[in-house]
Short mmCIF file of C-alpha atoms in Angstrom, two decimals:
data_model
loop_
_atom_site.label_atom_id
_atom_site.label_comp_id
_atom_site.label_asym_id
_atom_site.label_seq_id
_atom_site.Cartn_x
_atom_site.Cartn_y
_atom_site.Cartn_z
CA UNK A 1 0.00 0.00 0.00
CA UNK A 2 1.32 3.28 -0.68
CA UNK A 3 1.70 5.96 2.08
CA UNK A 4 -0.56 9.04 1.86
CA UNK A 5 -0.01 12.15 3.86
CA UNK A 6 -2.46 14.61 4.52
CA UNK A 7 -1.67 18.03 6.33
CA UNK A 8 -4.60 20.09 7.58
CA UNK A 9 -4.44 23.77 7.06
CA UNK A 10 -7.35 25.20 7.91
CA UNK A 11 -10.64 23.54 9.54
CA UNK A 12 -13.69 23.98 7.63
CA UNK A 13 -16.98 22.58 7.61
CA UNK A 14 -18.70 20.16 5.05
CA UNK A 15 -19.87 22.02 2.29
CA UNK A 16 -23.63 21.60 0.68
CA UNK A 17 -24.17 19.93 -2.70
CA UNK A 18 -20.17 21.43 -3.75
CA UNK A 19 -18.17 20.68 -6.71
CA UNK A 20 -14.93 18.46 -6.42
CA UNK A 21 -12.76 19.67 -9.65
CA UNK A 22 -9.51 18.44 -10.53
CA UNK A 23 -6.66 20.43 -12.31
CA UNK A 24 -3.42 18.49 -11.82
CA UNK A 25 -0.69 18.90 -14.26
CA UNK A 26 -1.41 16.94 -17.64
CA UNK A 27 -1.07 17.89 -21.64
CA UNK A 28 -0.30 21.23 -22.23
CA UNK A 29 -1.03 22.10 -18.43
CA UNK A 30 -4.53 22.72 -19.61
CA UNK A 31 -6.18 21.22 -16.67
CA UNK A 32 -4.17 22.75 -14.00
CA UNK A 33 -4.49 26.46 -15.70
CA UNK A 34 -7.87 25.99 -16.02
CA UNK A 35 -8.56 25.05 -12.13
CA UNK A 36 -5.73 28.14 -10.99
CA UNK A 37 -7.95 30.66 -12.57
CA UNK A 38 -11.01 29.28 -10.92
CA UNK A 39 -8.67 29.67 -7.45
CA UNK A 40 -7.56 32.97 -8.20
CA UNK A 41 -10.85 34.45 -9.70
CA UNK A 42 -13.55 33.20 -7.16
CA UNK A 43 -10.58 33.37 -4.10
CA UNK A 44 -10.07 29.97 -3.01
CA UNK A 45 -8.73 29.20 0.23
CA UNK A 46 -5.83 26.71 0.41
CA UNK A 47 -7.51 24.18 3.48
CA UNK A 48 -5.27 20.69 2.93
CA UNK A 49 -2.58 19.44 1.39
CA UNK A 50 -1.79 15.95 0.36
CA UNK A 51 1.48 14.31 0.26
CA UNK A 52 1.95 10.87 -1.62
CA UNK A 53 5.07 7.61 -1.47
CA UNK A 54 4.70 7.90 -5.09
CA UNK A 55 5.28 11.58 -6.08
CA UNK A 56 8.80 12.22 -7.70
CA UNK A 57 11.29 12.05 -5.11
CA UNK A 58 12.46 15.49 -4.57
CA UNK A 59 11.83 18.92 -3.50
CA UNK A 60 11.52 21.84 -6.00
CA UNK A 61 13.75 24.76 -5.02
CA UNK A 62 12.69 28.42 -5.32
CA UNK A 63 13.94 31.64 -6.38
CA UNK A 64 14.47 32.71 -2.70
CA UNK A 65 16.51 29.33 -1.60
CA UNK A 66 13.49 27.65 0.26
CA UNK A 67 11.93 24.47 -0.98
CA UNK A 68 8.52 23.27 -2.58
CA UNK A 69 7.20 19.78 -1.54
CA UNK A 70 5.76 18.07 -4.29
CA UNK A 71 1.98 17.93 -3.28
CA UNK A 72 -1.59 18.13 -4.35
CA UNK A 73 -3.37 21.37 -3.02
CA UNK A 74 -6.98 21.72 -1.70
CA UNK A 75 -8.74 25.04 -1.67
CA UNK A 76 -12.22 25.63 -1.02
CA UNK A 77 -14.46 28.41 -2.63
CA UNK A 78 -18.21 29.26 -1.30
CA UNK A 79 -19.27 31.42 -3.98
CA UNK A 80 -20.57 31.81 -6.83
CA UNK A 81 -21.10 28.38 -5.80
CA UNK A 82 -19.26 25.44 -3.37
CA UNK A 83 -16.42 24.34 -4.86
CA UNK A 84 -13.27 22.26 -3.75
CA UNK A 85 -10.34 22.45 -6.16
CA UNK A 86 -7.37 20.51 -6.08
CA UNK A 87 -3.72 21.94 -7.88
CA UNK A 88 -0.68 20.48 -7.60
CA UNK A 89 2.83 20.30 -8.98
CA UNK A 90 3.01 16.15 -10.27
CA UNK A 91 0.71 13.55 -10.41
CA UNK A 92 1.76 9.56 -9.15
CA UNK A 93 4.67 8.11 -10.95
CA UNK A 94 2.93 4.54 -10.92
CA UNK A 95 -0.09 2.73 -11.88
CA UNK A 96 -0.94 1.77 -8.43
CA UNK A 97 0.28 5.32 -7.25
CA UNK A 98 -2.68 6.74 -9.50
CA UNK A 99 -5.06 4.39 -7.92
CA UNK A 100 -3.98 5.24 -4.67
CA UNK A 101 -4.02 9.14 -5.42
CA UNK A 102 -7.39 9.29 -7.34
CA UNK A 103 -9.18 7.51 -4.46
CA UNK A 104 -7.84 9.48 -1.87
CA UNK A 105 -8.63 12.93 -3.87
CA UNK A 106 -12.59 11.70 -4.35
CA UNK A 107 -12.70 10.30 -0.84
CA UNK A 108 -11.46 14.06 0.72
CA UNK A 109 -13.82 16.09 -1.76
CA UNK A 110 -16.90 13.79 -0.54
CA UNK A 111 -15.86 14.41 3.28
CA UNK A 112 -15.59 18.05 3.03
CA UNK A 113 -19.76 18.09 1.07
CA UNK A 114 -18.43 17.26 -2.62
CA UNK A 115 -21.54 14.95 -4.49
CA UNK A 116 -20.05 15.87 -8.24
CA UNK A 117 -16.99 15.59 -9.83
CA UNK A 118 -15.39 17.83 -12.58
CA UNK A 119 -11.47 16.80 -13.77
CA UNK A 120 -9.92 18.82 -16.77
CA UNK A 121 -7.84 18.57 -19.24
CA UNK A 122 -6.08 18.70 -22.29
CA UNK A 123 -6.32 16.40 -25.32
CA UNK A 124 -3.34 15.96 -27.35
CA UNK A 125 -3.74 16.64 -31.39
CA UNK A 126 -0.36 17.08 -32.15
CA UNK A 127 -0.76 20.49 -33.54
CA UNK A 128 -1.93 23.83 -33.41
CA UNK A 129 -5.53 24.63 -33.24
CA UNK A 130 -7.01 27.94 -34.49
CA UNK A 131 -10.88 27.09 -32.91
CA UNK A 132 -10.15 24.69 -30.08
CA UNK A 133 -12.63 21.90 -29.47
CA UNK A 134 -13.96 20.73 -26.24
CA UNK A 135 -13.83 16.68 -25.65
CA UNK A 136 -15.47 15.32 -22.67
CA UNK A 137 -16.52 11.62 -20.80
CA UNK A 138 -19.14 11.22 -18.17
CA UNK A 139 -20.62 8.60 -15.30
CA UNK A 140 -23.98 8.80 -17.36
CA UNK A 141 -26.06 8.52 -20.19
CA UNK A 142 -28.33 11.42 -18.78
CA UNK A 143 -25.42 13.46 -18.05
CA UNK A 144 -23.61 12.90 -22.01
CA UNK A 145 -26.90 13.87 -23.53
CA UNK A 146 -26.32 17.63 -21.27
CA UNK A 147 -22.60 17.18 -22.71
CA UNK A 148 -24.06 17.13 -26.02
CA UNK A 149 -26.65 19.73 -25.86
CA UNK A 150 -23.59 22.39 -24.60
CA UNK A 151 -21.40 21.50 -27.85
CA UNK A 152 -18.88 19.09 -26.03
CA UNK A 153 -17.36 16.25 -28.10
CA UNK A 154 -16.77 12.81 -27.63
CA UNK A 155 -14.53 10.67 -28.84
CA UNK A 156 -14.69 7.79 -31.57
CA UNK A 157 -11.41 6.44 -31.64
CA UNK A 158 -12.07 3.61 -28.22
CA UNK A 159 -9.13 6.21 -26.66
CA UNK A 160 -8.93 6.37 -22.94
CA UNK A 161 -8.21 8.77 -20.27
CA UNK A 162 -4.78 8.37 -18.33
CA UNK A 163 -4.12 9.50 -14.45
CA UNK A 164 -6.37 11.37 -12.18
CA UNK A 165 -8.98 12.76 -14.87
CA UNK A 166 -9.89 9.30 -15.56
CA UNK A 167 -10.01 7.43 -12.74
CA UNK A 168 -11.48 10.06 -10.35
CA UNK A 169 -14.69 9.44 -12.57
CA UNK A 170 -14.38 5.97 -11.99
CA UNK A 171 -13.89 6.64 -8.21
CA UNK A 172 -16.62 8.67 -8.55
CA UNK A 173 -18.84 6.03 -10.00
CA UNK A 174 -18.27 3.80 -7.46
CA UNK A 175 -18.68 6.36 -4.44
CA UNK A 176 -22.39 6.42 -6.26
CA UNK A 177 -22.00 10.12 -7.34
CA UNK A 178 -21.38 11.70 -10.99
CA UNK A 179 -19.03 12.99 -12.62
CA UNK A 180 -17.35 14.84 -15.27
CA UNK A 181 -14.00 15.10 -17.61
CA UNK A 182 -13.82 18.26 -19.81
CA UNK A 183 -10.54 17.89 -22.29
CA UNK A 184 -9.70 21.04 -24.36
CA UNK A 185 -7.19 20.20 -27.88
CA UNK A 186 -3.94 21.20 -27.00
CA UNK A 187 -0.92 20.58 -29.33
CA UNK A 188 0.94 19.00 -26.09
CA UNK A 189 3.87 20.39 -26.24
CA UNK A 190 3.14 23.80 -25.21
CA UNK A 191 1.79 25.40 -22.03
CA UNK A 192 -2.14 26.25 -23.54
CA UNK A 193 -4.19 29.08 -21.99
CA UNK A 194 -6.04 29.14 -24.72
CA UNK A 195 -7.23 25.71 -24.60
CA UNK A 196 -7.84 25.61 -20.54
CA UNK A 197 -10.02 29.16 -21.34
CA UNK A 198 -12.09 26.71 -23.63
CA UNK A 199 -12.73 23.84 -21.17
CA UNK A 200 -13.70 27.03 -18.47
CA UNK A 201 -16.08 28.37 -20.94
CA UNK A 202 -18.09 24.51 -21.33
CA UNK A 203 -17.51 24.21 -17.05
CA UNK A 204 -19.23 27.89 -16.60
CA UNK A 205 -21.91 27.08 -19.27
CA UNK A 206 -22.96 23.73 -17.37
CA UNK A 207 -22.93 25.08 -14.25
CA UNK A 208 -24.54 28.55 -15.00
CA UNK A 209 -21.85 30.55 -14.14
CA UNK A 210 -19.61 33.59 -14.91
CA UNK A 211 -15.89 34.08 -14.52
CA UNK A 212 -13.94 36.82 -15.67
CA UNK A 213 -11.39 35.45 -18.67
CA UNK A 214 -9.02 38.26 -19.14
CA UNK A 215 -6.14 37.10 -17.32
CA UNK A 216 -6.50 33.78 -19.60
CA UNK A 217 -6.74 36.12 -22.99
CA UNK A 218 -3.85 37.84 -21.97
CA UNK A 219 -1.76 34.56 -21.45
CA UNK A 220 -3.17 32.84 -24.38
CA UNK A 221 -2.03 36.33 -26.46
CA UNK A 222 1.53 36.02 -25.28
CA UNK A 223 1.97 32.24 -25.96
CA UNK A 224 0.63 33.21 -29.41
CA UNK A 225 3.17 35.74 -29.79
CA UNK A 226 5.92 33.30 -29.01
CA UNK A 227 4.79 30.64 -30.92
CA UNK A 228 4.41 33.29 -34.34
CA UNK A 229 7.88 34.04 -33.43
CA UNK A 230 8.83 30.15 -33.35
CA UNK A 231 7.49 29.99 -36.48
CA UNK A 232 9.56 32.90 -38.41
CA UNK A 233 12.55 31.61 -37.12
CA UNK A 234 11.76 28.45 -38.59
CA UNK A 235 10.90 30.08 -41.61
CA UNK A 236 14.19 32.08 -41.64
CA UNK A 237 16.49 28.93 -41.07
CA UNK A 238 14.82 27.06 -43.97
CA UNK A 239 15.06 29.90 -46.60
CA UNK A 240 19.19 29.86 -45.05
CA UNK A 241 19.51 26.18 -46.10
CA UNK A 242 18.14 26.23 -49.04
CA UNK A 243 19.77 29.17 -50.13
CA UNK A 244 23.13 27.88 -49.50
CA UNK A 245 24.92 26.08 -51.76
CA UNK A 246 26.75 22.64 -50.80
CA UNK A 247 30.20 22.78 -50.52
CA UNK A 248 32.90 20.46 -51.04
CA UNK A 249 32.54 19.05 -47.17
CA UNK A 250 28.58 18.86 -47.70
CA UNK A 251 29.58 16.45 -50.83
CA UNK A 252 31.82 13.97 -49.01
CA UNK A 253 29.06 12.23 -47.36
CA UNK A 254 27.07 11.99 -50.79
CA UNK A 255 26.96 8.50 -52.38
#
């Protein structure tokens, strides 16, 4: 069995009817973005943090010298609406360290009033997206029809979901309340606000509410700066090759 720590910040009591939503880091840190503006917008409260056997083995050091445990973080927010959220820095290293950390997640959100579950995420397409699409996966049929009727996707392709988005659903399931994964296309190799803003525009829409986006825009405009400016540079080196002419070194290692 693998050793799970838990470290009590703050006491609270048991919310009503609240929202357990996951943002640990995944593809294209969608996920986690997406849950730190929820934090930061509707001023969540960090109540717990959870410490796990199977989390890299080391501590992150910061710009002032002191250390960072690698841990998942719980805050709790009361309005517009009850909400737990859990960040974090890593997810389990193993199979069985998933298991372990999934359950344990679920199993804290229900004791502190959680009876629905929301994980998010990205969904890797391997390239950029100029309208990013919104894939999702639910505990029920009744639930995939609301899915549907709110323009989320689902996939065809028999593909599953890997880590804590997935099998907090099944968790979930089995604690006999619903849930919810909400995947936004991501290339997956870049940090993408704009695909976490997507995924908070189909959470706000289900669950009738309104959070300010700016802060997201204003991310998602600098990473496309930086990525136009990938691109020229990649431009600029290719015109450079094929502008230059071999020379007698390039034609040594020809036939």
């Amino acid at each position: 069995m693998i050793k799970i720590i838990t470290r009590t910040l703050k006491e609270i009591e048991p919310l009503d009817n609240a929202l357990l939503i996951e943002g640990l880091p995944g593809i294209g840190h969608v996920g986690r973005l997406a849950a730190e503006h929820l934090v930061h917008e509707f001023k969540g409260e960090k109540f717990l943090e959870l410490f796990c056997y199977d989390f890299p083995p080391q501590v992150l050091v910061k710009d002032d010298g002191t250390i960072e445990y690698m841990s998942a973080e719980f805050y709790v927010i009361e309005d517009p609406k009850p909400m737990i959220v859990v960040l974090g820095n890593t997810q389990a290293l193993s199979p069985v360290g998933q298991y372990y950390l999934s359950e344990n997640i679920v199993d804290i959100g229900i004791k502190y009033g959680a009876n629905f579950v929301y994980t998010l995420g990205g969904f890797g397409v391997g390239k950029l997206c100029e309208e990013v699409k919104v894939y999702g996966a639910t505990t029920s049929k009744k639930l995939a029809e609301k899915l549907k009727e709110n323009g989320i996707l689902f996939r065809t392709d028999g593909g599953g979901i890997v880590g804590a988005a997935g099998l907090m659903l099944m968790f979930a399931d089995l604690r006999g309340i619903d849930g919810v994964c909400l995947m936004g296309e991501t290339p997956g190799y870049l940090i993408d606000p704009n695909a976490a803003k997507a995924v908070l525009e189909k959470f706000c829409k289900l669950e009738n509410i309104e959070i300010n986006m700016e802060e997201l825009e204003k991310r998602a405009k600098g990473m496309e700066q930086f990525i136009e400016k990938i691109k020229k540079f990649e431009e600029e080196m290719m015109k450079a090759a094929q502008a230059k002419p071999p020379n007698e070194e390039d034609l040594r290692y020809i036939g």
